[in-house]
CSV table of C-alpha atoms in Angstrom, one decimal:
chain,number,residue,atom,x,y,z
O,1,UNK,CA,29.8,-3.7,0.8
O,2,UNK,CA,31.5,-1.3,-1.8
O,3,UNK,CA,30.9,0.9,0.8
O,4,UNK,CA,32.2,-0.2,3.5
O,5,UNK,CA,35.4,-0.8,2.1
O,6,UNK,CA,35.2,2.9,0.3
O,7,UNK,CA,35.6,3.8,4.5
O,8,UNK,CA,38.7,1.8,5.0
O,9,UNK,CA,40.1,4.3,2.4
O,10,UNK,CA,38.3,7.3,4.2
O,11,UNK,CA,40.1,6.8,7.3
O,12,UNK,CA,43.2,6.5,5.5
O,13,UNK,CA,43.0,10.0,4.1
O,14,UNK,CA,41.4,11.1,7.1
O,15,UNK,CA,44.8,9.9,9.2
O,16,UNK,CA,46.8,11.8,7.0
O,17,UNK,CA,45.0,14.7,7.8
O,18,UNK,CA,45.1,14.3,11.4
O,19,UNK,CA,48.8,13.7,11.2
O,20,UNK,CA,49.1,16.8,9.9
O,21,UNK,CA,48.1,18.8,12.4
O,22,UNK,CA,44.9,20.0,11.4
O,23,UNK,CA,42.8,21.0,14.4
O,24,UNK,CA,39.4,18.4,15.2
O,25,UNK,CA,37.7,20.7,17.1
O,26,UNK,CA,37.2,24.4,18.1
O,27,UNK,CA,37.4,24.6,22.1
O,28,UNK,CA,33.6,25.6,23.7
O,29,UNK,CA,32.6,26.1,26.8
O,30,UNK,CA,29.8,24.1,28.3
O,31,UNK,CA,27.4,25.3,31.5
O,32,UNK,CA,28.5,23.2,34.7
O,33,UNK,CA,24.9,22.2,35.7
O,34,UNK,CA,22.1,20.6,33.7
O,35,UNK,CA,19.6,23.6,34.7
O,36,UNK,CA,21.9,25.8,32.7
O,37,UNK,CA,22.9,23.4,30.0
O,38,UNK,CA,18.9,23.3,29.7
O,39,UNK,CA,18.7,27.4,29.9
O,40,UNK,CA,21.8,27.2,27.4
O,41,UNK,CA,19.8,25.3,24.9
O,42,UNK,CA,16.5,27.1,24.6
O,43,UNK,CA,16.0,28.1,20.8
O,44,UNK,CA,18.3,26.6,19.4
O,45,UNK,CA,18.1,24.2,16.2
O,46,UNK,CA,19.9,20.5,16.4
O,47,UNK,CA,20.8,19.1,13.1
O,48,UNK,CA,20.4,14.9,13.7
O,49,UNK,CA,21.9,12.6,11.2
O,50,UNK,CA,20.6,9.0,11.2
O,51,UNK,CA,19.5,5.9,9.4
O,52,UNK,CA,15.9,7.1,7.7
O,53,UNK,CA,14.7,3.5,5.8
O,54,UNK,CA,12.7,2.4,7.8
O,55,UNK,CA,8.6,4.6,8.3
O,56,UNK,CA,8.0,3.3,12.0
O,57,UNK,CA,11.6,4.7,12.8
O,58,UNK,CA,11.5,7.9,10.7
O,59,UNK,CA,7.3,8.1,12.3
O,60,UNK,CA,8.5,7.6,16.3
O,61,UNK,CA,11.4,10.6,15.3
O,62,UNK,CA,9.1,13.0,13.2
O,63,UNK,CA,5.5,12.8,15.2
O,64,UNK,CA,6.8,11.9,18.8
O,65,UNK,CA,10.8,12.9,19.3
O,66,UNK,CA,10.6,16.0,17.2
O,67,UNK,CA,7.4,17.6,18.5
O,68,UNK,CA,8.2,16.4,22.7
O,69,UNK,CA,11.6,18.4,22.4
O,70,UNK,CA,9.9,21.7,21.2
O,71,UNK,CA,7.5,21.2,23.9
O,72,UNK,CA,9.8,20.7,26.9
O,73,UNK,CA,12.9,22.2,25.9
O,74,UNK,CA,11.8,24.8,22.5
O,75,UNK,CA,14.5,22.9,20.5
O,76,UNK,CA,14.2,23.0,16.9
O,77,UNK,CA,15.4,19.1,15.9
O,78,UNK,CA,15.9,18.8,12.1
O,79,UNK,CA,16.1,15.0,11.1
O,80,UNK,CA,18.9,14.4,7.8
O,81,UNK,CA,19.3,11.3,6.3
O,82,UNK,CA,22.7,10.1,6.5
O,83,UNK,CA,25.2,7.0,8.4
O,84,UNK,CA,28.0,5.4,8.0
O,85,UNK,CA,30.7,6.0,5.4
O,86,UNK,CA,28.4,9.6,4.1
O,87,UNK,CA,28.9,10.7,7.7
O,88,UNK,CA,32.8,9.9,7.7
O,89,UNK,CA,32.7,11.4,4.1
O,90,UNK,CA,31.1,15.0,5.0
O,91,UNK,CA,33.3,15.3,8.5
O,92,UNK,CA,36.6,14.6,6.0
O,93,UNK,CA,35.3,17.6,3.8
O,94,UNK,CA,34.8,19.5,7.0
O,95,UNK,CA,38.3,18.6,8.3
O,96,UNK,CA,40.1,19.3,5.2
O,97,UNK,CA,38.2,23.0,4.9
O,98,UNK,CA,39.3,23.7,8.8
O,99,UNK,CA,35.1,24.7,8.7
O,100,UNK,CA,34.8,25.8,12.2
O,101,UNK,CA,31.2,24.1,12.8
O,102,UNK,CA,29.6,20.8,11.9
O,103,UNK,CA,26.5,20.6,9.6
O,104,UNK,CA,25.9,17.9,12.1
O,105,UNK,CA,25.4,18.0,15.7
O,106,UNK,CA,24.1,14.5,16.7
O,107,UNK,CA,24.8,11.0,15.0
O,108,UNK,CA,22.9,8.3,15.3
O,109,UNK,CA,26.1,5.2,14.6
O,110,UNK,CA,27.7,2.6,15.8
O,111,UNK,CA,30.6,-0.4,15.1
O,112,UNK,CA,33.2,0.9,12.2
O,113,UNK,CA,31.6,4.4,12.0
O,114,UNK,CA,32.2,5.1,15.6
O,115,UNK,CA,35.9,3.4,15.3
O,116,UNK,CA,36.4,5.7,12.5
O,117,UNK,CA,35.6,8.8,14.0
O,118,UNK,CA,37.3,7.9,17.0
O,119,UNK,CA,40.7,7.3,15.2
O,120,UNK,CA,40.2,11.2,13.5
O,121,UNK,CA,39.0,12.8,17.0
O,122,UNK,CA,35.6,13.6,15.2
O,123,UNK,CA,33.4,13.1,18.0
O,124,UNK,CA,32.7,15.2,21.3
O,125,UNK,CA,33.5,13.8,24.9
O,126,UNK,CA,33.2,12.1,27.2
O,127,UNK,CA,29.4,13.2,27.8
O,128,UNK,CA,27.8,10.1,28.5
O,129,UNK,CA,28.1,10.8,32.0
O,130,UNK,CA,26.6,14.3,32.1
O,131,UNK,CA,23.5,13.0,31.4
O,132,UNK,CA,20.8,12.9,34.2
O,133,UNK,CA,19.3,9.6,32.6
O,134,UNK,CA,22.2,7.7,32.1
O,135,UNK,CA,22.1,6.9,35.9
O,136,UNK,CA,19.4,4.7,34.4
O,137,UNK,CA,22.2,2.5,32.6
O,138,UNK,CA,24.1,-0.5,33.6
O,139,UNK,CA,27.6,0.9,32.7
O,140,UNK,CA,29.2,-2.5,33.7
O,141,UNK,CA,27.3,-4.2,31.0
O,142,UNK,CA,29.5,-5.2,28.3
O,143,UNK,CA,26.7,-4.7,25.7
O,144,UNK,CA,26.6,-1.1,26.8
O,145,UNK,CA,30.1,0.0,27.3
O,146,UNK,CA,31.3,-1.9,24.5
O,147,UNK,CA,30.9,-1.0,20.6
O,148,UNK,CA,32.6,-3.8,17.9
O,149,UNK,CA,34.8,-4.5,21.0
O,150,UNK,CA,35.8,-1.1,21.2
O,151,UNK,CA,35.3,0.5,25.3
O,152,UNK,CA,32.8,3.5,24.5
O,153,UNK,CA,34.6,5.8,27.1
O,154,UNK,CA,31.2,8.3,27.3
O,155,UNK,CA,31.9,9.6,23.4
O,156,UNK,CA,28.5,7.9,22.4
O,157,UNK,CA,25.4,7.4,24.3
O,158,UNK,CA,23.6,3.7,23.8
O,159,UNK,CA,20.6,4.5,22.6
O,160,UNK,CA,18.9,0.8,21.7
O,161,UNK,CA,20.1,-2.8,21.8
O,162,UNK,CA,18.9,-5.3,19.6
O,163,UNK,CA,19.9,-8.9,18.8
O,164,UNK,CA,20.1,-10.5,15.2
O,165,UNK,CA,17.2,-12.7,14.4
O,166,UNK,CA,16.6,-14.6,11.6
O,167,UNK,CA,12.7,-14.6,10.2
O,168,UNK,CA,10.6,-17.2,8.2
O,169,UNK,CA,6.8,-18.1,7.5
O,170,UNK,CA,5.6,-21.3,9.3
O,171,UNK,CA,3.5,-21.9,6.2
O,172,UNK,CA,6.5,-22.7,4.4
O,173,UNK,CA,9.3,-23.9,6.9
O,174,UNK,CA,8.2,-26.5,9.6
O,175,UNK,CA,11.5,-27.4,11.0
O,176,UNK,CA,13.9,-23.9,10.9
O,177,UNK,CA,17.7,-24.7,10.9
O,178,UNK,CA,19.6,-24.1,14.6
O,179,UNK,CA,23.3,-24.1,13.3
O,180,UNK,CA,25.2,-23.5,10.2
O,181,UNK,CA,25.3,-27.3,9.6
O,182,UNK,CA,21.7,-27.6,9.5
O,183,UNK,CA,21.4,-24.4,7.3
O,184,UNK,CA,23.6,-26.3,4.9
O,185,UNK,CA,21.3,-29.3,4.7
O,186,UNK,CA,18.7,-27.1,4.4
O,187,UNK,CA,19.4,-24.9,1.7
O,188,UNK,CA,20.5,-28.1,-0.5
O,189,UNK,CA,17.3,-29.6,0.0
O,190,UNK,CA,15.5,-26.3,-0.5
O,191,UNK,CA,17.4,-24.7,-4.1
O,192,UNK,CA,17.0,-21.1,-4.6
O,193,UNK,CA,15.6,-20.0,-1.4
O,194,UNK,CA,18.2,-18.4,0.7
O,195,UNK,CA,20.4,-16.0,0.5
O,196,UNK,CA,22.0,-12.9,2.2
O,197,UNK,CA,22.1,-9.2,1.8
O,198,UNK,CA,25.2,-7.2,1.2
O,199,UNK,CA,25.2,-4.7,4.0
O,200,UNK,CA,25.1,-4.7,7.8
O,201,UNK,CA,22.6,-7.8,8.6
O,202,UNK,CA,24.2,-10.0,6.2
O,203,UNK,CA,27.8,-9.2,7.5
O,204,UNK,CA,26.3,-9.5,11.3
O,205,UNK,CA,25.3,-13.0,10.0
O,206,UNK,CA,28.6,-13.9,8.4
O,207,UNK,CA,30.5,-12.1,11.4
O,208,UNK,CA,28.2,-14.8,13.2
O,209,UNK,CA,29.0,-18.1,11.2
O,210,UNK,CA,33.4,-17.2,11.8
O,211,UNK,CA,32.4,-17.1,15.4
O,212,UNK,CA,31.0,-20.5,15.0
O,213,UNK,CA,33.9,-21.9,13.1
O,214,UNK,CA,36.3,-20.5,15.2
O,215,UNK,CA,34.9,-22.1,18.0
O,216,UNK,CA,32.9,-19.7,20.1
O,217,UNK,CA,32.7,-16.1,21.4
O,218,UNK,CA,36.1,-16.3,23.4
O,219,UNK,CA,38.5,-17.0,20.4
O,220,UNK,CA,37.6,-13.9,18.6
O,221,UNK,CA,37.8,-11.7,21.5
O,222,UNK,CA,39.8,-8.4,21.6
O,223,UNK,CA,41.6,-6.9,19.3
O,224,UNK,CA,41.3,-7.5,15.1
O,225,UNK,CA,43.8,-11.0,14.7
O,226,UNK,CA,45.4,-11.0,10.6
O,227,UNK,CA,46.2,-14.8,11.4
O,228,UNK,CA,42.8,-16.0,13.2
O,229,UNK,CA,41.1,-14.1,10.6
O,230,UNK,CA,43.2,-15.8,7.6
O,231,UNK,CA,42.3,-19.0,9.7
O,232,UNK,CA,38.9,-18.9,10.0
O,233,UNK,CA,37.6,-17.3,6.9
O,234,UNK,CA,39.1,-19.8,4.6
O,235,UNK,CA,36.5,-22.2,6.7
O,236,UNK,CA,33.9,-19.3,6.3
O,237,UNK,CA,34.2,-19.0,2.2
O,238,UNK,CA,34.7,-22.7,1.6
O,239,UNK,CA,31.3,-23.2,3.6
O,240,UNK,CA,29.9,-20.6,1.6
O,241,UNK,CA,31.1,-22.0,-1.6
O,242,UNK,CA,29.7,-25.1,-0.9
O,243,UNK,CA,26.5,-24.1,-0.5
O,244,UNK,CA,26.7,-21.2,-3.5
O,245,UNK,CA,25.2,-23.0,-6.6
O,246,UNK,CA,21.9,-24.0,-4.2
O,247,UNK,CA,21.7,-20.1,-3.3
O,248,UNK,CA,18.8,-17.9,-4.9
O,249,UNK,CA,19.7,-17.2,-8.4
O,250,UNK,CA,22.8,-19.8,-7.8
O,251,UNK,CA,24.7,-16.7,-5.7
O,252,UNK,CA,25.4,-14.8,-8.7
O,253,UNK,CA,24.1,-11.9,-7.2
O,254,UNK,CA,22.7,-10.7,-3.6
O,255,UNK,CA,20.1,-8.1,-2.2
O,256,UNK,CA,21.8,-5.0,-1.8
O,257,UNK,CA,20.1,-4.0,1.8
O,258,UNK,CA,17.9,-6.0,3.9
O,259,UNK,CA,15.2,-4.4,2.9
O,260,UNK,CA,15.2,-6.0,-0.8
O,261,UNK,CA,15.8,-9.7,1.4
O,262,UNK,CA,12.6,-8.3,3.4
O,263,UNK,CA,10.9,-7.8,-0.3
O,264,UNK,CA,12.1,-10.9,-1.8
O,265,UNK,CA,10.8,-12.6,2.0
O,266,UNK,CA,7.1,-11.0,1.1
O,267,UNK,CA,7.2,-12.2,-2.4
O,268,UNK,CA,7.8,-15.6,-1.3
O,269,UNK,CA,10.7,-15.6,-3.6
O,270,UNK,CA,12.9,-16.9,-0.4
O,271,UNK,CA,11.9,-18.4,2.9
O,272,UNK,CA,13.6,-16.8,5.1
O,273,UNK,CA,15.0,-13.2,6.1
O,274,UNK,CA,17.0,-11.6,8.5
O,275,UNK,CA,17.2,-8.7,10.7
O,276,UNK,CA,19.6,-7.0,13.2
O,277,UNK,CA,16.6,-5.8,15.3
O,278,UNK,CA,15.1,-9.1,16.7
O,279,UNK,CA,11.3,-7.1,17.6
O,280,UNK,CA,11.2,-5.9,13.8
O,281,UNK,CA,9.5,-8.9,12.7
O,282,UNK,CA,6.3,-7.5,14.7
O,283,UNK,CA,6.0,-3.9,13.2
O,284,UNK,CA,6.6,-5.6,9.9
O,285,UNK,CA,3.5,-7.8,10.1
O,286,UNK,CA,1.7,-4.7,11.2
O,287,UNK,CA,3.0,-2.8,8.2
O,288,UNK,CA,1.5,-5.8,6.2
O,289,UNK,CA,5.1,-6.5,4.7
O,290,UNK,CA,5.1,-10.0,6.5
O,291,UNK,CA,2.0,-12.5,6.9
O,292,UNK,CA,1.2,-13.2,10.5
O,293,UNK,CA,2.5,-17.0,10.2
O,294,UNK,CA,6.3,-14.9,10.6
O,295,UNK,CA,8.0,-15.8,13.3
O,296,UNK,CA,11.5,-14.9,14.4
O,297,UNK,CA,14.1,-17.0,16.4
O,298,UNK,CA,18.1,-16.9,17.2
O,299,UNK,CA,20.4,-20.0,16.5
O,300,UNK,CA,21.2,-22.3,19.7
O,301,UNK,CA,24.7,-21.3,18.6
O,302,UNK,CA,24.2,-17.6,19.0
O,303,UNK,CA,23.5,-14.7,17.0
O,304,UNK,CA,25.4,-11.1,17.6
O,305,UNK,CA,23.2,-8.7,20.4
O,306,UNK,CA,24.6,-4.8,20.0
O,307,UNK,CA,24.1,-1.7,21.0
O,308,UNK,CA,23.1,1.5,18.6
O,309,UNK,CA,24.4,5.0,19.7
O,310,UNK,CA,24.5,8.5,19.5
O,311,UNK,CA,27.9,10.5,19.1
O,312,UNK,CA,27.9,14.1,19.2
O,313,UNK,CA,30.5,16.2,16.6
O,314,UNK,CA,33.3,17.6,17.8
O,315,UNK,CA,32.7,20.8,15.7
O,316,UNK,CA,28.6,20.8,16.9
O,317,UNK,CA,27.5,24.7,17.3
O,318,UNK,CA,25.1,23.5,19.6
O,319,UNK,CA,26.6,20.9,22.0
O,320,UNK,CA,24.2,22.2,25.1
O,321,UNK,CA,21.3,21.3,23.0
O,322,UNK,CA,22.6,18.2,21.7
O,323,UNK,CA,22.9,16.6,25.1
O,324,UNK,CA,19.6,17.5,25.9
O,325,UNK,CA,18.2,16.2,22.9
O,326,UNK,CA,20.1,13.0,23.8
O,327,UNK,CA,19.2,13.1,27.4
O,328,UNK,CA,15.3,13.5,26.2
O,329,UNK,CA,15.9,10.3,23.7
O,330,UNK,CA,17.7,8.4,27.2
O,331,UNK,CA,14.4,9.2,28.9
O,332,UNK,CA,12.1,6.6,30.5
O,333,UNK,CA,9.4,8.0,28.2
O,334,UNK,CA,11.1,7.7,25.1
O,335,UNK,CA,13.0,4.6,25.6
O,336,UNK,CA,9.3,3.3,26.3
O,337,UNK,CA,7.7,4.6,23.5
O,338,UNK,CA,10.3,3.5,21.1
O,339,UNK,CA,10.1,-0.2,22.8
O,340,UNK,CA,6.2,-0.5,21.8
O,341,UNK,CA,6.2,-2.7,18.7
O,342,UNK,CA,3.6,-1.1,17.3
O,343,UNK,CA,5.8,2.2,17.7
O,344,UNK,CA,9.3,1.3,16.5
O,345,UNK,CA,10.2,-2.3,18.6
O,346,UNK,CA,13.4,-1.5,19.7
O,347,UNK,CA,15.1,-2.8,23.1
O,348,UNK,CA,16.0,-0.2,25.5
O,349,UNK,CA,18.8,0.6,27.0
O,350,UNK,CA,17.6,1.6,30.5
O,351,UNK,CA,18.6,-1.1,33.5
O,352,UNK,CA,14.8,-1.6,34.7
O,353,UNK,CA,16.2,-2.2,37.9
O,354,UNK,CA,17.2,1.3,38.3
O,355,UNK,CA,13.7,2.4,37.5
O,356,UNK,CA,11.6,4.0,39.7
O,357,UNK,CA,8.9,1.3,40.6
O,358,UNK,CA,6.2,3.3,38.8
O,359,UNK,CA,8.3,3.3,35.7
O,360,UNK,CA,9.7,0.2,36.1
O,361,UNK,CA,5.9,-1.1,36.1
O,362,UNK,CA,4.8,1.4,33.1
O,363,UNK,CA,7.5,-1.1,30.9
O,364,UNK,CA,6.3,-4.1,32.4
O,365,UNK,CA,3.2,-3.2,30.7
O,366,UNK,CA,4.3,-2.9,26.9
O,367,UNK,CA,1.9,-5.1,25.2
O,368,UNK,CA,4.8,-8.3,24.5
O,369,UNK,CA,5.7,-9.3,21.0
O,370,UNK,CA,3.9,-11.4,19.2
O,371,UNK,CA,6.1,-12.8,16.6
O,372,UNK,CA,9.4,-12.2,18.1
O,373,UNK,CA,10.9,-14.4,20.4
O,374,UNK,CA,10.8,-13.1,24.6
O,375,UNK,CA,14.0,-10.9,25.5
O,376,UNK,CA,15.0,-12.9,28.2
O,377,UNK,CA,14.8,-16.7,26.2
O,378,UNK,CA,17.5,-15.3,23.5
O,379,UNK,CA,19.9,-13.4,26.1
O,380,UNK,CA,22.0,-16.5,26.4
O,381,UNK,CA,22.1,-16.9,23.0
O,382,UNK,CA,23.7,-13.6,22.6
O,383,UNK,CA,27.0,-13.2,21.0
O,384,UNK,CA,29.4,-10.0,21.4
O,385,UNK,CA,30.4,-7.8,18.1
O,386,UNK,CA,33.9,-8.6,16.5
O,387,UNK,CA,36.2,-5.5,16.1
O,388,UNK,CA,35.8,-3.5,13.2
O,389,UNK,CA,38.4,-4.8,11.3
O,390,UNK,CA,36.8,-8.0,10.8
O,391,UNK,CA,33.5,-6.3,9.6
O,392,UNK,CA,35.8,-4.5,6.6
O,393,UNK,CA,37.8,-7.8,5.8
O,394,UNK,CA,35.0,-9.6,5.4
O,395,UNK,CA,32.6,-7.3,3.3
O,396,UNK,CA,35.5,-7.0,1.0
O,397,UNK,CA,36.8,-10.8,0.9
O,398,UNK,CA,32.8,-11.5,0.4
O,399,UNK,CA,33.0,-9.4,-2.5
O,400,UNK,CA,35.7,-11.1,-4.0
O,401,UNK,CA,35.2,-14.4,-2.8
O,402,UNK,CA,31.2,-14.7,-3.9
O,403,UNK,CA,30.8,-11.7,-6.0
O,404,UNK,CA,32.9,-11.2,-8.1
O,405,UNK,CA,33.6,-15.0,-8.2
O,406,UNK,CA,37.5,-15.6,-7.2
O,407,UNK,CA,36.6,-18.4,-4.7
O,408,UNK,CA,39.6,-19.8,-2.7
């Protein structure tokens, strides 16, 4: 959570700089149609920036993407680890030095990050449109044109939507909670063996419980409210409090990341887990992380569904390539392969009804998920993401509030 609130300071500095004057971008000029863009692209290296903790991810990038774009297109696609706040970070030190082009062409982000960049005029478009596969997406969808309430205008393209899911071994939990009131019962009948991460799943599920106390989706809609947030929060800590001292380790500390909660999960040191991509629960029994007695499940109350992106940098060298790279990654074929749970598990983007039948059919015949629950049985249950601001308050009221011990 440190930082997250490190990027609240970011974008402060960054603001300044933009007041300034400073220019965001050098002016380029792109080819008209996608046959040229494609011509204009040929031989040229892409430098991708994304999430890289997780081995099916960085396996489906390295041994599929990577080697299918030199193939059809002789791009060179170099993968960097990098996201959030160390993406705002190195396109601040880029601003500041006026360097004329990115290190990074292509960014794999999405909620604060893409607010962020937005607010410094850091990213490329609108492109989204000048993609031959987006006429595969349902633009009216508000899961798609939408990012932490913010309208995505064609600046990113969705790349993979995925719906918060929380996991746990039938061997040890009969009866999973539905609602933050049975969670509560549960966790004082069960000492030590819950608890949340620090990062982005365990502020989804908090982001998740103020819905709930405010009262549903609607109230929370729109823009970032100081006095709903002030409102509902104190609800939110006081319910955490509460149920603190039966946390693991009495909620003196937290896993940093999900993947320490996924750890602790394996060790059986807590009974349940969480994660942001409801199919992960199925690659992670066939990594052996999980036993196959995992199941995962949404609340009847809802859980947050979202959309991940890709944003292009202002200052890419290579903006031709880029979009093709992004175009290949939009693509039937890849959005299938990536949906294969045995591949990566992540829901696609594509509107099957737009589909050719043939393709259309192809998805139909992913082998399903075993230990996730089906798509369609949890798309009610789908909540929309807050606006960014929220996501900042609360990692750093969380931090004061449970962390560092100054409960209300």
């Amino acid at each position: 959570m440190i930082n997250i609130i490190k990027t609240f300071f970011i974008l402060l500095f960054l603001l300044i700089l933009n007041g300034c004057g400073k220019p965001t971008s050098s002016p380029q000029t792109l080819p008209t149609t996608w046959p040229e863009m494609e011509t204009a692209a040929k031989g040229k290296t892409v430098r991708m920036f994304m999430w890289t903790g997780d081995p099916f991810i960085n396996r489906y990038m390295q041994e599929y993407v990577v080697p299918e774009v030199k193939k059809a297109h002789n791009i060179d696609l170099q993968i960097s680890s990098g996201q959030g706040n160390q993406l705002v970070s190195m396109l601040a030190t880029e601003l500041e030095a006026n360097k004329a082009i990115s290190s990074a062409d292509i960014m794999w982000i999405n909620g604060e990050t893409f607010y962020q960049l937005r607010q410094i005029k850091a990213l490329f478009g609108p492109f989204v449109d000048r993609l031959p596969n987006s006429q595969y997406l349902n633009i009216d969808s508000p899961f798609i044109n939408t990012d932490f309430q913010q309208k995505v205008d064609g600046f990113e393209a969705p790349w993979g939507n995925v719906q918060m899911a929380f996991i746990y071994d039938t061997t040890r939990v009969q009866i999973p909670p539905q609602n933050r009131n049975q969670l509560a019962e549960w966790v004082k009948a069960h000492p030590g063996r819950f608890t949340i991460d620090t990062q982005f799943a365990g502020l989804t599920f908090l982001k998740g419980l103020l819905i709930d106390i405010a009262g549903g989706q609607t109230v929370l809609n729109g823009p970032f409210d100081e006095a709903k947030y002030q409102k509902y929060s104190a609800q939110l800590w006081q319910y955490l409090k509460d149920l603190r001292p039966h946390l693991w380790r009495r909620g003196e500390t937290y896993p940093e990341g999900v993947a320490q909660l996924h750890q602790l999960f394996a060790n059986r040191e807590v009974d349940f887990t969480m994660s942001n991509n409801d199919g992960e629960v199925d690659n992670k029994v066939l990594q052996g992380l999980f036993p196959q007695t995992t199941r995962a499940y949404v609340w009847e109350s809802g859980t947050i569904q979202n959309s991940h992106f890709l944003g292009i940098t202002a200052r890419s060298g290579q903006k031709p390539a880029a979009l093709v790279v992004i175009n290949f990654l939009l693509s039937p074929e890849a959005q299938r392969k990536k949906m294969e749970p045995k591949v990566w598990g992540d829901g696609t983007v594509l509107d099957l009804k737009k589909l050719p039948s043939e393709e259309r059919a192809l998805f139909e015949a992913i082998p399903g998920r075993k230990y996730a629950p089906r798509r369609a049985d949890i798309q009610n249950h789908a909540l929309m993401e807050l606006a960014p601001e929220y996501m900042i308050r609360l990692a750093a009221d969380f931090r004061k509030h449970m962390i560092e011990g100054k409960t209300p």
